[in-house]
C-alpha cells in the first residue's frame, strides 16, 4: 500500500506539492486579512473578502495534494 502511494505521489510535479502550495494559500489569506484591516484604500478593502475566499478555497484543495 505504501509503495502505491509513493509511486502515485512521485507522478505529481514538484511545484504541485503540498508544502509550497499551502504556503502560497496561507500567504493569500494573510494578505486578505491585511487588506481588510488597512485604513487607506477602499479598493483594497473591497477585494479583501475575495482574496481571503480564494486563499481559503486554495488551502482546502491543496490540503489533499501529496507531500
PDB file of N, CA and C in Angstrom, residues 36-57:
ATOM      1  N   UNK A  36      -8.004  43.781   4.617  1.00  0.00           N
ATOM      2  CA  UNK A  36      -9.238  44.053   5.348  1.00  0.00           C
ATOM      3  C   UNK A  36      -9.024  45.073   6.463  1.00  0.00           C
ATOM      4  N   UNK A  37      -7.845  45.062   7.080  1.00  0.00           N
ATOM      5  CA  UNK A  37      -7.595  45.923   8.236  1.00  0.00           C
ATOM      6  C   UNK A  37      -6.985  47.268   7.907  1.00  0.00           C
ATOM      7  N   UNK A  38      -6.513  47.457   6.699  1.00  0.00           N
ATOM      8  CA  UNK A  38      -5.838  48.718   6.375  1.00  0.00           C
ATOM      9  C   UNK A  38      -6.863  49.840   6.212  1.00  0.00           C
ATOM     10  N   UNK A  39      -6.519  51.063   6.655  1.00  0.00           N
ATOM     11  CA  UNK A  39      -7.482  52.174   6.588  1.00  0.00           C
ATOM     12  C   UNK A  39      -7.291  53.107   5.390  1.00  0.00           C
ATOM     13  N   UNK A  40      -6.447  52.762   4.426  1.00  0.00           N
ATOM     14  CA  UNK A  40      -6.054  53.722   3.406  1.00  0.00           C
ATOM     15  C   UNK A  40      -6.860  53.641   2.115  1.00  0.00           C
ATOM     16  N   UNK A  41      -7.161  52.452   1.638  1.00  0.00           N
ATOM     17  CA  UNK A  41      -7.737  52.309   0.307  1.00  0.00           C
ATOM     18  C   UNK A  41      -9.034  51.504   0.360  1.00  0.00           C
ATOM     19  N   UNK A  42     -10.086  52.086  -0.199  1.00  0.00           N
ATOM     20  CA  UNK A  42     -11.362  51.387  -0.249  1.00  0.00           C
ATOM     21  C   UNK A  42     -11.320  50.241  -1.267  1.00  0.00           C
ATOM     22  N   UNK A  43     -10.503  50.386  -2.312  1.00  0.00           N
ATOM     23  CA  UNK A  43     -10.375  49.305  -3.298  1.00  0.00           C
ATOM     24  C   UNK A  43      -9.754  48.055  -2.681  1.00  0.00           C
ATOM     25  N   UNK A  44      -8.703  48.225  -1.886  1.00  0.00           N
ATOM     26  CA  UNK A  44      -8.095  47.067  -1.215  1.00  0.00           C
ATOM     27  C   UNK A  44      -9.088  46.413  -0.262  1.00  0.00           C
ATOM     28  N   UNK A  45      -9.835  47.240   0.454  1.00  0.00           N
ATOM     29  CA  UNK A  45     -10.846  46.704   1.371  1.00  0.00           C
ATOM     30  C   UNK A  45     -11.912  45.928   0.596  1.00  0.00           C
ATOM     31  N   UNK A  46     -12.289  46.419  -0.565  1.00  0.00           N
ATOM     32  CA  UNK A  46     -13.331  45.780  -1.354  1.00  0.00           C
ATOM     33  C   UNK A  46     -12.914  44.396  -1.843  1.00  0.00           C
ATOM     34  N   UNK A  47     -11.656  44.233  -2.194  1.00  0.00           N
ATOM     35  CA  UNK A  47     -11.171  42.947  -2.714  1.00  0.00           C
ATOM     36  C   UNK A  47     -10.648  42.017  -1.618  1.00  0.00           C
ATOM     37  N   UNK A  48     -10.681  42.459  -0.372  1.00  0.00           N
ATOM     38  CA  UNK A  48     -10.118  41.643   0.705  1.00  0.00           C
ATOM     39  C   UNK A  48     -10.914  40.360   0.925  1.00  0.00           C
ATOM     40  N   UNK A  49     -12.244  40.434   0.881  1.00  0.00           N
ATOM     41  CA  UNK A  49     -13.041  39.223   1.093  1.00  0.00           C
ATOM     42  C   UNK A  49     -12.783  38.207  -0.006  1.00  0.00           C
ATOM     43  N   UNK A  50     -12.701  38.662  -1.240  1.00  0.00           N
ATOM     44  CA  UNK A  50     -12.424  37.758  -2.355  1.00  0.00           C
ATOM     45  C   UNK A  50     -11.051  37.110  -2.196  1.00  0.00           C
ATOM     46  N   UNK A  51     -10.064  37.884  -1.752  1.00  0.00           N
ATOM     47  CA  UNK A  51      -8.709  37.351  -1.559  1.00  0.00           C
ATOM     48  C   UNK A  51      -8.697  36.295  -0.458  1.00  0.00           C
ATOM     49  N   UNK A  52      -9.385  36.562   0.641  1.00  0.00           N
ATOM     50  CA  UNK A  52      -9.466  35.584   1.732  1.00  0.00           C
ATOM     51  C   UNK A  52     -10.196  34.327   1.254  1.00  0.00           C
ATOM     52  N   UNK A  53     -11.257  34.502   0.487  1.00  0.00           N
ATOM     53  CA  UNK A  53     -12.016  33.356  -0.022  1.00  0.00           C
ATOM     54  C   UNK A  53     -11.173  32.495  -0.959  1.00  0.00           C
ATOM     55  N   UNK A  54     -10.438  33.118  -1.869  1.00  0.00           N
ATOM     56  CA  UNK A  54      -9.578  32.369  -2.789  1.00  0.00           C
ATOM     57  C   UNK A  54      -8.489  31.630  -2.018  1.00  0.00           C
ATOM     58  N   UNK A  55      -7.885  32.294  -1.028  1.00  0.00           N
ATOM     59  CA  UNK A  55      -6.857  31.641  -0.221  1.00  0.00           C
ATOM     60  C   UNK A  55      -7.403  30.463   0.566  1.00  0.00           C
ATOM     61  N   UNK A  56      -8.598  30.599   1.121  1.00  0.00           N
ATOM     62  CA  UNK A  56      -9.198  29.518   1.896  1.00  0.00           C
ATOM     63  C   UNK A  56      -9.564  28.336   1.012  1.00  0.00           C
ATOM     64  N   UNK A  57     -10.187  28.611  -0.125  1.00  0.00           N
ATOM     65  CA  UNK A  57     -10.523  27.524  -1.045  1.00  0.00           C
ATOM     66  C   UNK A  57      -9.260  26.848  -1.580  1.00  0.00           C
TER      67      UNK A  57
END
